């Protein structure tokens, strides 16, 4: 059943229909809040609040955009509001010193690191260090199958701004990951 | 695309933002420049790794927690018609017929006098003629209005059930 039919049922008092909606989108909403807040408990709390808010505002959804776009916009803005309240800051990947600190946490010896960590692990660590906006744009870009227009609707950024961010962040990721993997490979020799 | 010069060609190529001529020039440049080809290869590997990222999953209690906090906002709205279709059709027809008949009889029997004959129909017409014409007209008008309201109610409820919401492209 598509989102619009579910919404109509919910507005007629059908709560199980809302459960279907929650289960359909909970992963994506939680991903957005987690990318912004970087803390699972806080992200889950905010994500729950997002669904409560959406439930209350469902009658005012005008269908000018897709329901998912509307939902993710609320999730993103709620997470940003919470981040501002908690004064959460995340250094950008462009801050190389911060990135080096991740290396110190990863393991006892370079050999151990190479065995235990591969590109994906390095990538995960790097992604966790992104600014909330950069992290959200990256997640939405790859989870939403590269729909830049929709990302613009959710975040309020222009398409050119989004593309510039994507290019900048990915290029930085590429340079840093290549540098780190080379460093680890050298230590093994 | 404005601002393309600031962006690395390998990312533009991977995102499909190069036009065919630009793409062809880029591929030819990669064949001659190993560094460019290496950068493209690294970018492609990274792009592939990023595309494999999955959505984060909340705890198992997530939807249960949401439902525990949901307010009781929406109640089931009865959008079924007040009457069954058959009863409604008969009722509307009867009301409409009576109102039309009343008005016609009121018009044709005006000023009619005469003795009451023995059969039921004559008695009925005679009694009808004794009813003030204004009353017959009022009954007729009320019947039409009631029929119109019932039909309008049914029509609108059908429209609500049939209505397909428009979704923005």
PDB file of N, CA and C in Angstrom, chain A residues 92-159:
ATOM      1  N   UNK A  92      35.330  18.901  10.668  1.00  0.00           N
ATOM      2  CA  UNK A  92      35.236  18.415   9.306  1.00  0.00           C
ATOM      3  C   UNK A  92      36.417  17.499   9.010  1.00  0.00           C
ATOM      4  N   UNK A  93      36.241  16.661   8.020  1.00  0.00           N
ATOM      5  CA  UNK A  93      37.337  15.784   7.615  1.00  0.00           C
ATOM      6  C   UNK A  93      38.513  16.600   7.122  1.00  0.00           C
ATOM      7  N   UNK A  94      38.285  17.884   6.778  1.00  0.00           N
ATOM      8  CA  UNK A  94      39.386  18.721   6.313  1.00  0.00           C
ATOM      9  C   UNK A  94      40.370  19.021   7.427  1.00  0.00           C
ATOM     10  N   UNK A  95      39.973  18.749   8.690  1.00  0.00           N
ATOM     11  CA  UNK A  95      40.877  18.936   9.805  1.00  0.00           C
ATOM     12  C   UNK A  95      41.723  17.679   9.964  1.00  0.00           C
ATOM     13  N   UNK A  96      42.928  17.721   9.458  1.00  0.00           N
ATOM     14  CA  UNK A  96      43.745  16.519   9.380  1.00  0.00           C
ATOM     15  C   UNK A  96      44.160  16.015  10.758  1.00  0.00           C
ATOM     16  N   UNK A  97      44.394  16.918  11.702  1.00  0.00           N
ATOM     17  CA  UNK A  97      44.824  16.497  13.038  1.00  0.00           C
ATOM     18  C   UNK A  97      43.782  15.613  13.685  1.00  0.00           C
ATOM     19  N   UNK A  98      42.532  15.989  13.513  1.00  0.00           N
ATOM     20  CA  UNK A  98      41.459  15.204  14.097  1.00  0.00           C
ATOM     21  C   UNK A  98      41.448  13.816  13.490  1.00  0.00           C
ATOM     22  N   UNK A  99      41.694  13.744  12.228  1.00  0.00           N
ATOM     23  CA  UNK A  99      41.679  12.462  11.538  1.00  0.00           C
ATOM     24  C   UNK A  99      42.806  11.578  12.037  1.00  0.00           C
ATOM     25  N   UNK A 100      43.961  12.180  12.347  1.00  0.00           N
ATOM     26  CA  UNK A 100      45.085  11.406  12.873  1.00  0.00           C
ATOM     27  C   UNK A 100      44.739  10.819  14.230  1.00  0.00           C
ATOM     28  N   UNK A 101      43.930  11.491  15.001  1.00  0.00           N
ATOM     29  CA  UNK A 101      43.554  10.959  16.304  1.00  0.00           C
ATOM     30  C   UNK A 101      42.781   9.666  16.166  1.00  0.00           C
ATOM     31  N   UNK A 102      42.028   9.534  15.099  1.00  0.00           N
ATOM     32  CA  UNK A 102      41.296   8.282  14.886  1.00  0.00           C
ATOM     33  C   UNK A 102      42.273   7.138  14.723  1.00  0.00           C
ATOM     34  N   UNK A 103      43.347   7.363  14.038  1.00  0.00           N
ATOM     35  CA  UNK A 103      44.356   6.349  13.836  1.00  0.00           C
ATOM     36  C   UNK A 103      44.851   5.806  15.168  1.00  0.00           C
ATOM     37  N   UNK A 104      45.039   6.694  16.155  1.00  0.00           N
ATOM     38  CA  UNK A 104      45.551   6.251  17.454  1.00  0.00           C
ATOM     39  C   UNK A 104      44.589   5.305  18.159  1.00  0.00           C
ATOM     40  N   UNK A 105      43.293   5.483  17.900  1.00  0.00           N
ATOM     41  CA  UNK A 105      42.305   4.645  18.594  1.00  0.00           C
ATOM     42  C   UNK A 105      42.174   3.267  17.981  1.00  0.00           C
ATOM     43  N   UNK A 106      42.621   3.139  16.761  1.00  0.00           N
ATOM     44  CA  UNK A 106      42.204   1.969  16.012  1.00  0.00           C
ATOM     45  C   UNK A 106      42.858   0.664  16.421  1.00  0.00           C
ATOM     46  N   UNK A 107      44.036   0.701  16.948  1.00  0.00           N
ATOM     47  CA  UNK A 107      44.652  -0.591  17.289  1.00  0.00           C
ATOM     48  C   UNK A 107      46.030  -0.396  17.872  1.00  0.00           C
ATOM     49  N   UNK A 108      46.629  -1.503  18.294  1.00  0.00           N
ATOM     50  CA  UNK A 108      47.906  -1.392  18.979  1.00  0.00           C
ATOM     51  C   UNK A 108      49.068  -1.340  17.998  1.00  0.00           C
ATOM     52  N   UNK A 109      48.982  -2.130  16.943  1.00  0.00           N
ATOM     53  CA  UNK A 109      50.086  -2.142  15.990  1.00  0.00           C
ATOM     54  C   UNK A 109      49.546  -1.977  14.580  1.00  0.00           C
ATOM     55  N   UNK A 110      50.409  -1.433  13.717  1.00  0.00           N
ATOM     56  CA  UNK A 110      49.959  -1.252  12.334  1.00  0.00           C
ATOM     57  C   UNK A 110      49.569  -2.572  11.693  1.00  0.00           C
ATOM     58  N   UNK A 111      50.303  -3.621  12.003  1.00  0.00           N
ATOM     59  CA  UNK A 111      49.983  -4.922  11.416  1.00  0.00           C
ATOM     60  C   UNK A 111      48.596  -5.382  11.860  1.00  0.00           C
ATOM     61  N   UNK A 112      48.349  -5.187  13.135  1.00  0.00           N
ATOM     62  CA  UNK A 112      47.038  -5.536  13.679  1.00  0.00           C
ATOM     63  C   UNK A 112      45.962  -4.740  12.958  1.00  0.00           C
ATOM     64  N   UNK A 113      46.251  -3.442  12.723  1.00  0.00           N
ATOM     65  CA  UNK A 113      45.282  -2.589  12.041  1.00  0.00           C
ATOM     66  C   UNK A 113      44.963  -3.096  10.651  1.00  0.00           C
ATOM     67  N   UNK A 114      45.996  -3.447   9.929  1.00  0.00           N
ATOM     68  CA  UNK A 114      45.769  -3.901   8.560  1.00  0.00           C
ATOM     69  C   UNK A 114      44.938  -5.173   8.549  1.00  0.00           C
ATOM     70  N   UNK A 115      45.239  -6.072   9.508  1.00  0.00           N
ATOM     71  CA  UNK A 115      44.476  -7.316   9.533  1.00  0.00           C
ATOM     72  C   UNK A 115      43.016  -7.048   9.867  1.00  0.00           C
ATOM     73  N   UNK A 116      42.813  -6.209  10.850  1.00  0.00           N
ATOM     74  CA  UNK A 116      41.472  -6.032  11.382  1.00  0.00           C
ATOM     75  C   UNK A 116      40.625  -5.006  10.639  1.00  0.00           C
ATOM     76  N   UNK A 117      41.299  -4.047  10.015  1.00  0.00           N
ATOM     77  CA  UNK A 117      40.564  -2.945   9.398  1.00  0.00           C
ATOM     78  C   UNK A 117      40.812  -2.941   7.913  1.00  0.00           C
ATOM     79  N   UNK A 118      39.767  -2.721   7.149  1.00  0.00           N
ATOM     80  CA  UNK A 118      39.936  -2.557   5.717  1.00  0.00           C
ATOM     81  C   UNK A 118      39.384  -1.204   5.308  1.00  0.00           C
ATOM     82  N   UNK A 119      39.217  -1.053   3.995  1.00  0.00           N
ATOM     83  CA  UNK A 119      38.742   0.237   3.508  1.00  0.00           C
ATOM     84  C   UNK A 119      37.431   0.655   4.177  1.00  0.00           C
ATOM     85  N   UNK A 120      36.490  -0.299   4.331  1.00  0.00           N
ATOM     86  CA  UNK A 120      35.181   0.058   4.879  1.00  0.00           C
ATOM     87  C   UNK A 120      35.287   0.605   6.293  1.00  0.00           C
ATOM     88  N   UNK A 121      36.186   0.006   7.086  1.00  0.00           N
ATOM     89  CA  UNK A 121      36.328   0.476   8.456  1.00  0.00           C
ATOM     90  C   UNK A 121      36.924   1.878   8.484  1.00  0.00           C
ATOM     91  N   UNK A 122      37.973   2.069   7.641  1.00  0.00           N
ATOM     92  CA  UNK A 122      38.551   3.410   7.542  1.00  0.00           C
ATOM     93  C   UNK A 122      37.486   4.402   7.120  1.00  0.00           C
ATOM     94  N   UNK A 123      36.683   3.956   6.171  1.00  0.00           N
ATOM     95  CA  UNK A 123      35.639   4.822   5.642  1.00  0.00           C
ATOM     96  C   UNK A 123      34.629   5.175   6.729  1.00  0.00           C
ATOM     97  N   UNK A 124      34.209   4.173   7.496  1.00  0.00           N
ATOM     98  CA  UNK A 124      33.250   4.420   8.585  1.00  0.00           C
ATOM     99  C   UNK A 124      33.792   5.443   9.563  1.00  0.00           C
ATOM    100  N   UNK A 125      35.045   5.259   9.935  1.00  0.00           N
ATOM    101  CA  UNK A 125      35.667   6.205  10.875  1.00  0.00           C
ATOM    102  C   UNK A 125      35.708   7.611  10.298  1.00  0.00           C
ATOM    103  N   UNK A 126      36.023   7.677   9.008  1.00  0.00           N
ATOM    104  CA  UNK A 126      36.101   8.985   8.356  1.00  0.00           C
ATOM    105  C   UNK A 126      34.722   9.638   8.268  1.00  0.00           C
ATOM    106  N   UNK A 127      33.718   8.848   7.952  1.00  0.00           N
ATOM    107  CA  UNK A 127      32.365   9.386   7.819  1.00  0.00           C
ATOM    108  C   UNK A 127      31.845   9.908   9.152  1.00  0.00           C
ATOM    109  N   UNK A 128      32.251   9.260  10.235  1.00  0.00           N
ATOM    110  CA  UNK A 128      31.806   9.705  11.561  1.00  0.00           C
ATOM    111  C   UNK A 128      32.357  11.064  11.922  1.00  0.00           C
ATOM    112  N   UNK A 129      33.431  11.447  11.252  1.00  0.00           N
ATOM    113  CA  UNK A 129      34.059  12.722  11.561  1.00  0.00           C
ATOM    114  C   UNK A 129      33.526  13.877  10.725  1.00  0.00           C
ATOM    115  N   UNK A 130      32.637  13.602   9.819  1.00  0.00           N
ATOM    116  CA  UNK A 130      32.116  14.660   8.959  1.00  0.00           C
ATOM    117  C   UNK A 130      31.211  15.595   9.751  1.00  0.00           C
ATOM    118  N   UNK A 131      31.120  16.830   9.258  1.00  0.00           N
ATOM    119  CA  UNK A 131      30.152  17.768   9.830  1.00  0.00           C
ATOM    120  C   UNK A 131      28.749  17.202   9.613  1.00  0.00           C
ATOM    121  N   UNK A 132      27.791  17.546  10.494  1.00  0.00           N
ATOM    122  CA  UNK A 132      26.431  17.008  10.355  1.00  0.00           C
ATOM    123  C   UNK A 132      25.834  17.217   8.965  1.00  0.00           C
ATOM    124  N   UNK A 133      26.019  18.427   8.415  1.00  0.00           N
ATOM    125  CA  UNK A 133      25.422  18.698   7.107  1.00  0.00           C
ATOM    126  C   UNK A 133      26.085  17.843   6.039  1.00  0.00           C
ATOM    127  N   UNK A 134      27.411  17.767   6.086  1.00  0.00           N
ATOM    128  CA  UNK A 134      28.136  16.952   5.097  1.00  0.00           C
ATOM    129  C   UNK A 134      27.750  15.487   5.223  1.00  0.00           C
ATOM    130  N   UNK A 135      27.661  15.001   6.470  1.00  0.00           N
ATOM    131  CA  UNK A 135      27.328  13.589   6.693  1.00  0.00           C
ATOM    132  C   UNK A 135      25.921  13.283   6.181  1.00  0.00           C
ATOM    133  N   UNK A 136      24.993  14.200   6.430  1.00  0.00           N
ATOM    134  CA  UNK A 136      23.607  13.983   5.998  1.00  0.00           C
ATOM    135  C   UNK A 136      23.527  13.993   4.475  1.00  0.00           C
ATOM    136  N   UNK A 137      24.201  14.956   3.851  1.00  0.00           N
ATOM    137  CA  UNK A 137      24.176  15.033   2.389  1.00  0.00           C
ATOM    138  C   UNK A 137      24.764  13.756   1.782  1.00  0.00           C
ATOM    139  N   UNK A 138      25.870  13.301   2.346  1.00  0.00           N
ATOM    140  CA  UNK A 138      26.502  12.068   1.834  1.00  0.00           C
ATOM    141  C   UNK A 138      25.566  10.869   1.995  1.00  0.00           C
ATOM    142  N   UNK A 139      24.959  10.747   3.173  1.00  0.00           N
ATOM    143  CA  UNK A 139      24.056   9.605   3.419  1.00  0.00           C
ATOM    144  C   UNK A 139      22.872   9.653   2.478  1.00  0.00           C
ATOM    145  N   UNK A 140      22.260  10.820   2.386  1.00  0.00           N
ATOM    146  CA  UNK A 140      21.081  10.941   1.530  1.00  0.00           C
ATOM    147  C   UNK A 140      21.444  10.676   0.072  1.00  0.00           C
ATOM    148  N   UNK A 141      22.624  11.132  -0.338  1.00  0.00           N
ATOM    149  CA  UNK A 141      23.039  10.958  -1.738  1.00  0.00           C
ATOM    150  C   UNK A 141      23.133   9.467  -2.070  1.00  0.00           C
ATOM    151  N   UNK A 142      23.726   8.709  -1.169  1.00  0.00           N
ATOM    152  CA  UNK A 142      23.930   7.291  -1.486  1.00  0.00           C
ATOM    153  C   UNK A 142      22.736   6.428  -1.117  1.00  0.00           C
ATOM    154  N   UNK A 143      21.985   6.791  -0.081  1.00  0.00           N
ATOM    155  CA  UNK A 143      20.793   6.016   0.268  1.00  0.00           C
ATOM    156  C   UNK A 143      19.632   6.327  -0.662  1.00  0.00           C
ATOM    157  N   UNK A 144      19.565   7.564  -1.156  1.00  0.00           N
ATOM    158  CA  UNK A 144      18.459   7.956  -2.029  1.00  0.00           C
ATOM    159  C   UNK A 144      18.834   7.793  -3.502  1.00  0.00           C
ATOM    160  N   UNK A 145      19.865   6.981  -3.731  1.00  0.00           N
ATOM    161  CA  UNK A 145      20.274   6.686  -5.098  1.00  0.00           C
ATOM    162  C   UNK A 145      20.547   7.951  -5.902  1.00  0.00           C
ATOM    163  N   UNK A 146      21.274   8.832  -5.291  1.00  0.00           N
ATOM    164  CA  UNK A 146      21.823  10.020  -5.943  1.00  0.00           C
ATOM    165  C   UNK A 146      20.757  10.992  -6.474  1.00  0.00           C
ATOM    166  N   UNK A 147      19.698  11.190  -5.737  1.00  0.00           N
ATOM    167  CA  UNK A 147      18.683  12.152  -6.136  1.00  0.00           C
ATOM    168  C   UNK A 147      18.986  13.502  -5.493  1.00  0.00           C
ATOM    169  N   UNK A 148      19.664  14.359  -6.242  1.00  0.00           N
ATOM    170  CA  UNK A 148      20.163  15.622  -5.689  1.00  0.00           C
ATOM    171  C   UNK A 148      19.017  16.593  -5.416  1.00  0.00           C
ATOM    172  N   UNK A 149      18.009  16.563  -6.275  1.00  0.00           N
ATOM    173  CA  UNK A 149      16.864  17.470  -6.107  1.00  0.00           C
ATOM    174  C   UNK A 149      16.180  17.217  -4.764  1.00  0.00           C
ATOM    175  N   UNK A 150      16.010  15.944  -4.451  1.00  0.00           N
ATOM    176  CA  UNK A 150      15.346  15.585  -3.195  1.00  0.00           C
ATOM    177  C   UNK A 150      16.202  15.995  -1.997  1.00  0.00           C
ATOM    178  N   UNK A 151      17.500  15.846  -2.131  1.00  0.00           N
ATOM    179  CA  UNK A 151      18.390  16.261  -1.039  1.00  0.00           C
ATOM    180  C   UNK A 151      18.255  17.755  -0.809  1.00  0.00           C
ATOM    181  N   UNK A 152      18.134  18.504  -1.900  1.00  0.00           N
ATOM    182  CA  UNK A 152      17.935  19.946  -1.795  1.00  0.00           C
ATOM    183  C   UNK A 152      16.645  20.292  -1.081  1.00  0.00           C
ATOM    184  N   UNK A 153      15.575  19.526  -1.373  1.00  0.00           N
ATOM    185  CA  UNK A 153      14.288  19.775  -0.710  1.00  0.00           C
ATOM    186  C   UNK A 153      14.377  19.495   0.787  1.00  0.00           C
ATOM    187  N   UNK A 154      15.144  18.475   1.149  1.00  0.00           N
ATOM    188  CA  UNK A 154      15.226  18.071   2.558  1.00  0.00           C
ATOM    189  C   UNK A 154      16.097  19.037   3.359  1.00  0.00           C
ATOM    190  N   UNK A 155      17.239  19.386   2.783  1.00  0.00           N
ATOM    191  CA  UNK A 155      18.210  20.177   3.548  1.00  0.00           C
ATOM    192  C   UNK A 155      18.074  21.673   3.325  1.00  0.00           C
ATOM    193  N   UNK A 156      17.371  22.068   2.278  1.00  0.00           N
ATOM    194  CA  UNK A 156      17.253  23.496   1.979  1.00  0.00           C
ATOM    195  C   UNK A 156      18.454  24.053   1.225  1.00  0.00           C
ATOM    196  N   UNK A 157      19.386  23.175   0.852  1.00  0.00           N
ATOM    197  CA  UNK A 157      20.570  23.637   0.112  1.00  0.00           C
ATOM    198  C   UNK A 157      20.263  23.654  -1.385  1.00  0.00           C
ATOM    199  N   UNK A 158      20.998  24.501  -2.107  1.00  0.00           N
ATOM    200  CA  UNK A 158      20.797  24.531  -3.558  1.00  0.00           C
ATOM    201  C   UNK A 158      21.501  23.323  -4.182  1.00  0.00           C
ATOM    202  N   UNK A 159      21.115  22.990  -5.394  1.00  0.00           N
ATOM    203  CA  UNK A 159      21.686  21.818  -6.071  1.00  0.00           C
ATOM    204  C   UNK A 159      23.187  22.008  -6.299  1.00  0.00           C
TER     205      UNK A 159
END
